[in-house]
Amino acid sequence: MQKFKINDLDIEINLSTIKKFLDKIEFPIAIFDFETFRNLLQKKTNNTYQNDFEKIFSIAILIITKKEDLAPDILQRKKLKLFVKTLIPNASILKNNNELIVFQAQFYKFLISKLLKYHIKSLVVLGARTEILLLKNYLAYHIDEAKNKNKITYFFHYHKIFDLYDIWNKDHILNLPLYKKGLHQDIGATKKTWMLIKNNDEYWKILKPQSIMTNNDIGRIIDQYFFDNLCLLPTFSNQVANHNQNDVLIGSAILSLLYELVARK
């Protein structure tokens, strides 16, 4: 582990591991994030969540053509070109997986269209393991455009998917000693992001919160919406879209900082 000081904060970094991670990423890249929520199969009779399934209802994508575009001043302009698709279905309870597939397909096709249009070579996610598994399954069994299937299958077959949190979350790769609570306890992505990125004036201009809602807020509201058949506030869709865009920008800032750290070597 090598020691640096960023924003007057001591940080320990395994530069070798981070460099190997970054060297595998090929540009252009798409940084994206999903939002998901649970849907009760049996309205008001099943609150065990054992038979629930997740549906994707919002996705945000940011295209970065070269790593130099991750600089704060350029990201400030890039954030105006974020792709977002948000859709919340009518208050109905999905009865089977076939209905789920139809709903998910809208979002997968939206993502796929961007991957192909911009000749994306790497997909960067933010701890979205469940969504990636759903996406791979969808691509394997439900894509209906043969001319695109081979391209997408090739893309995913060669593991061009990178989870930033695999690097960011792990203290043996990136550690803030001041906030270390115990020998075997990681600090966590939220605190690292806040201390290393949001305390930096350049990044704060990019990451000014566009929504005060958290993931838990969104999930709780959606679950209640389907459970009690409540109406959502008219602004809810916009708040979800803004939340998702902000998450993607945070991912971009994390990636930018990692490249900056490697360049300091």
Short mmCIF file of N, CA, C and O in Angstrom, two decimals, residues 66-125:
data_model
loop_
_atom_site.label_atom_id
_atom_site.label_comp_id
_atom_site.label_asym_id
_atom_site.label_seq_id
_atom_site.Cartn_x
_atom_site.Cartn_y
_atom_site.Cartn_z
N LYS A 66 -13.18 8.98 -24.03
CA LYS A 66 -11.77 8.77 -23.69
C LYS A 66 -11.55 9.19 -22.24
O LYS A 66 -12.31 10.01 -21.70
N LYS A 67 -10.52 8.63 -21.61
CA LYS A 67 -10.35 8.85 -20.18
C LYS A 67 -10.11 10.32 -19.83
O LYS A 67 -10.42 10.76 -18.72
N GLU A 68 -9.57 11.08 -20.80
CA GLU A 68 -9.36 12.51 -20.54
C GLU A 68 -10.69 13.24 -20.29
O GLU A 68 -10.72 14.29 -19.66
N ASP A 69 -11.78 12.67 -20.80
CA ASP A 69 -13.09 13.29 -20.61
C ASP A 69 -13.60 13.16 -19.18
O ASP A 69 -14.65 13.72 -18.84
N LEU A 70 -12.88 12.40 -18.35
CA LEU A 70 -13.28 12.23 -16.95
C LEU A 70 -12.78 13.37 -16.07
O LEU A 70 -13.06 13.41 -14.88
N ALA A 71 -12.03 14.32 -16.65
CA ALA A 71 -11.57 15.47 -15.88
C ALA A 71 -12.79 16.28 -15.42
O ALA A 71 -13.79 16.37 -16.13
N PRO A 72 -12.72 16.85 -14.20
CA PRO A 72 -13.89 17.55 -13.64
C PRO A 72 -14.50 18.59 -14.56
O PRO A 72 -15.72 18.69 -14.68
N ASP A 73 -13.67 19.41 -15.23
CA ASP A 73 -14.23 20.48 -16.06
C ASP A 73 -14.98 19.92 -17.26
O ASP A 73 -15.99 20.48 -17.71
N ILE A 74 -14.52 18.78 -17.79
CA ILE A 74 -15.20 18.18 -18.94
C ILE A 74 -16.45 17.43 -18.48
O ILE A 74 -17.49 17.46 -19.13
N LEU A 75 -16.36 16.75 -17.33
CA LEU A 75 -17.53 16.06 -16.78
C LEU A 75 -18.68 17.03 -16.53
O LEU A 75 -19.85 16.68 -16.66
N GLN A 76 -18.33 18.26 -16.17
CA GLN A 76 -19.35 19.27 -15.93
C GLN A 76 -20.21 19.47 -17.18
O GLN A 76 -21.42 19.68 -17.10
N ARG A 77 -19.58 19.38 -18.36
CA ARG A 77 -20.33 19.51 -19.62
C ARG A 77 -20.98 18.19 -20.01
O ARG A 77 -22.09 18.16 -20.54
N LYS A 78 -20.29 17.09 -19.73
CA LYS A 78 -20.80 15.78 -20.10
C LYS A 78 -22.12 15.45 -19.41
O LYS A 78 -22.96 14.74 -19.96
N LYS A 79 -22.28 15.96 -18.19
CA LYS A 79 -23.47 15.58 -17.42
C LYS A 79 -24.75 16.09 -18.07
O LYS A 79 -25.83 15.61 -17.78
N LEU A 80 -24.61 17.04 -18.99
CA LEU A 80 -25.79 17.54 -19.72
C LEU A 80 -26.24 16.55 -20.79
O LEU A 80 -27.32 16.71 -21.36
N LYS A 81 -25.40 15.55 -21.06
CA LYS A 81 -25.70 14.59 -22.13
C LYS A 81 -26.02 13.20 -21.59
O LYS A 81 -25.88 12.20 -22.28
N LEU A 82 -26.43 13.16 -20.33
CA LEU A 82 -26.81 11.88 -19.73
C LEU A 82 -28.08 11.34 -20.36
O LEU A 82 -29.03 12.09 -20.61
N PHE A 83 -28.10 10.03 -20.63
CA PHE A 83 -29.30 9.37 -21.12
C PHE A 83 -30.05 8.79 -19.91
O PHE A 83 -29.47 8.08 -19.11
N VAL A 84 -31.32 9.08 -19.81
CA VAL A 84 -32.11 8.55 -18.71
C VAL A 84 -33.45 8.05 -19.23
O VAL A 84 -34.10 8.70 -20.04
N LYS A 85 -33.82 6.86 -18.79
CA LYS A 85 -35.15 6.34 -19.10
C LYS A 85 -35.79 5.91 -17.78
O LYS A 85 -35.26 5.06 -17.08
N THR A 86 -36.90 6.52 -17.47
CA THR A 86 -37.61 6.21 -16.22
C THR A 86 -39.07 5.94 -16.53
O THR A 86 -39.70 6.72 -17.22
N LEU A 87 -39.56 4.84 -16.05
CA LEU A 87 -40.96 4.49 -16.28
C LEU A 87 -41.49 3.74 -15.07
O LEU A 87 -40.91 2.75 -14.64
N ILE A 88 -42.55 4.22 -14.51
CA ILE A 88 -43.21 3.54 -13.41
C ILE A 88 -44.56 3.06 -13.92
O ILE A 88 -45.36 3.87 -14.40
N PRO A 89 -44.83 1.78 -13.87
CA PRO A 89 -46.07 1.26 -14.45
C PRO A 89 -47.31 1.66 -13.66
O PRO A 89 -47.21 2.17 -12.54
N ASN A 90 -48.46 1.44 -14.25
CA ASN A 90 -49.70 1.69 -13.55
C ASN A 90 -49.78 0.80 -12.32
O ASN A 90 -49.12 -0.23 -12.23
N ALA A 91 -50.62 1.18 -11.39
CA ALA A 91 -50.72 0.44 -10.13
C ALA A 91 -51.39 -0.91 -10.37
O ALA A 91 -52.60 -1.06 -10.23
N SER A 92 -50.61 -1.87 -10.76
CA SER A 92 -51.13 -3.22 -10.97
C SER A 92 -50.09 -4.22 -10.48
O SER A 92 -48.90 -3.93 -10.48
N ILE A 93 -50.53 -5.37 -10.09
CA ILE A 93 -49.63 -6.38 -9.59
C ILE A 93 -49.32 -7.38 -10.70
O ILE A 93 -50.22 -7.98 -11.28
N LEU A 94 -48.05 -7.51 -11.02
CA LEU A 94 -47.68 -8.45 -12.08
C LEU A 94 -47.92 -9.88 -11.60
O LEU A 94 -47.55 -10.23 -10.49
N LYS A 95 -48.50 -10.68 -12.45
CA LYS A 95 -48.92 -12.02 -12.05
C LYS A 95 -47.87 -13.09 -12.35
O LYS A 95 -47.86 -14.14 -11.76
N ASN A 96 -47.00 -12.84 -13.33
CA ASN A 96 -46.05 -13.89 -13.72
C ASN A 96 -44.82 -13.27 -14.36
O ASN A 96 -44.76 -12.07 -14.63
N ASN A 97 -43.85 -14.14 -14.64
CA ASN A 97 -42.58 -13.66 -15.17
C ASN A 97 -42.69 -13.16 -16.60
O ASN A 97 -41.88 -12.34 -17.04
N ASN A 98 -43.68 -13.63 -17.35
CA ASN A 98 -43.84 -13.16 -18.71
C ASN A 98 -44.14 -11.66 -18.74
O ASN A 98 -43.65 -10.92 -19.60
N GLU A 99 -44.95 -11.20 -17.80
CA GLU A 99 -45.23 -9.77 -17.70
C GLU A 99 -43.97 -9.00 -17.31
O GLU A 99 -43.73 -7.90 -17.79
N LEU A 100 -43.18 -9.60 -16.44
CA LEU A 100 -41.94 -8.98 -16.01
C LEU A 100 -40.99 -8.80 -17.20
O LEU A 100 -40.38 -7.74 -17.38
N ILE A 101 -40.88 -9.82 -18.05
CA ILE A 101 -39.96 -9.78 -19.18
C ILE A 101 -40.33 -8.65 -20.15
O ILE A 101 -39.46 -7.93 -20.65
N VAL A 102 -41.61 -8.49 -20.40
CA VAL A 102 -42.06 -7.42 -21.30
C VAL A 102 -41.65 -6.06 -20.74
O VAL A 102 -41.19 -5.17 -21.47
N PHE A 103 -41.82 -5.90 -19.44
CA PHE A 103 -41.50 -4.64 -18.80
C PHE A 103 -39.99 -4.37 -18.83
O PHE A 103 -39.54 -3.28 -19.17
N GLN A 104 -39.20 -5.37 -18.47
CA GLN A 104 -37.75 -5.20 -18.45
C GLN A 104 -37.19 -4.93 -19.84
O GLN A 104 -36.20 -4.21 -20.00
N ALA A 105 -37.80 -5.52 -20.85
CA ALA A 105 -37.27 -5.41 -22.21
C ALA A 105 -37.12 -3.96 -22.65
O ALA A 105 -36.18 -3.62 -23.38
N GLN A 106 -38.00 -3.09 -22.21
CA GLN A 106 -37.92 -1.67 -22.58
C GLN A 106 -36.60 -1.06 -22.14
O GLN A 106 -35.98 -0.28 -22.86
N PHE A 107 -36.15 -1.44 -20.96
CA PHE A 107 -34.93 -0.86 -20.41
C PHE A 107 -33.69 -1.50 -21.02
O PHE A 107 -32.69 -0.84 -21.28
N TYR A 108 -33.75 -2.82 -21.22
CA TYR A 108 -32.61 -3.50 -21.81
C TYR A 108 -32.36 -3.02 -23.24
O TYR A 108 -31.23 -2.80 -23.66
N LYS A 109 -33.43 -2.84 -24.00
CA LYS A 109 -33.27 -2.38 -25.37
C LYS A 109 -32.75 -0.95 -25.40
O LYS A 109 -31.97 -0.58 -26.28
N PHE A 110 -33.17 -0.17 -24.43
CA PHE A 110 -32.66 1.20 -24.31
C PHE A 110 -31.15 1.17 -24.07
O PHE A 110 -30.39 1.90 -24.72
N LEU A 111 -30.69 0.32 -23.16
CA LEU A 111 -29.26 0.20 -22.88
C LEU A 111 -28.51 -0.34 -24.09
O LEU A 111 -27.47 0.20 -24.49
N ILE A 112 -29.04 -1.39 -24.69
CA ILE A 112 -28.37 -2.03 -25.83
C ILE A 112 -28.22 -1.05 -26.99
O ILE A 112 -27.18 -1.00 -27.66
N SER A 113 -29.26 -0.25 -27.22
CA SER A 113 -29.19 0.72 -28.33
C SER A 113 -28.03 1.68 -28.14
O SER A 113 -27.36 2.07 -29.11
N LYS A 114 -27.77 2.07 -26.88
CA LYS A 114 -26.66 2.99 -26.61
C LYS A 114 -25.31 2.27 -26.74
O LYS A 114 -24.34 2.84 -27.25
N LEU A 115 -25.24 1.02 -26.30
CA LEU A 115 -23.99 0.27 -26.42
C LEU A 115 -23.58 0.15 -27.89
O LEU A 115 -22.40 0.29 -28.23
N LEU A 116 -24.54 -0.12 -28.74
CA LEU A 116 -24.24 -0.31 -30.16
C LEU A 116 -24.02 1.00 -30.88
O LEU A 116 -23.09 1.13 -31.68
N LYS A 117 -24.85 1.99 -30.60
CA LYS A 117 -24.75 3.27 -31.31
C LYS A 117 -23.41 3.94 -31.07
O LYS A 117 -22.82 4.53 -31.99
N TYR A 118 -22.90 3.85 -29.84
CA TYR A 118 -21.67 4.54 -29.50
C TYR A 118 -20.46 3.60 -29.47
O TYR A 118 -19.40 3.98 -28.98
N HIS A 119 -20.63 2.40 -29.99
CA HIS A 119 -19.53 1.42 -30.12
C HIS A 119 -18.80 1.23 -28.78
O HIS A 119 -17.56 1.26 -28.71
N ILE A 120 -19.58 1.05 -27.74
CA ILE A 120 -19.03 0.92 -26.40
C ILE A 120 -18.19 -0.35 -26.28
O ILE A 120 -18.59 -1.41 -26.72
N LYS A 121 -17.02 -0.21 -25.65
CA LYS A 121 -16.14 -1.35 -25.45
C LYS A 121 -16.14 -1.85 -24.00
O LYS A 121 -15.75 -2.99 -23.75
N SER A 122 -16.53 -0.98 -23.07
CA SER A 122 -16.57 -1.38 -21.66
C SER A 122 -17.79 -0.78 -20.99
O SER A 122 -18.15 0.37 -21.25
N LEU A 123 -18.39 -1.58 -20.13
CA LEU A 123 -19.55 -1.15 -19.36
C LEU A 123 -19.12 -1.05 -17.90
O LEU A 123 -18.57 -2.00 -17.35
N VAL A 124 -19.32 0.11 -17.28
CA VAL A 124 -18.89 0.34 -15.90
C VAL A 124 -20.14 0.48 -15.03
O VAL A 124 -20.99 1.35 -15.28
N VAL A 125 -20.26 -0.37 -14.02
CA VAL A 125 -21.44 -0.37 -13.15
C VAL A 125 -21.04 0.00 -11.72
O VAL A 125 -19.86 0.01 -11.37
#
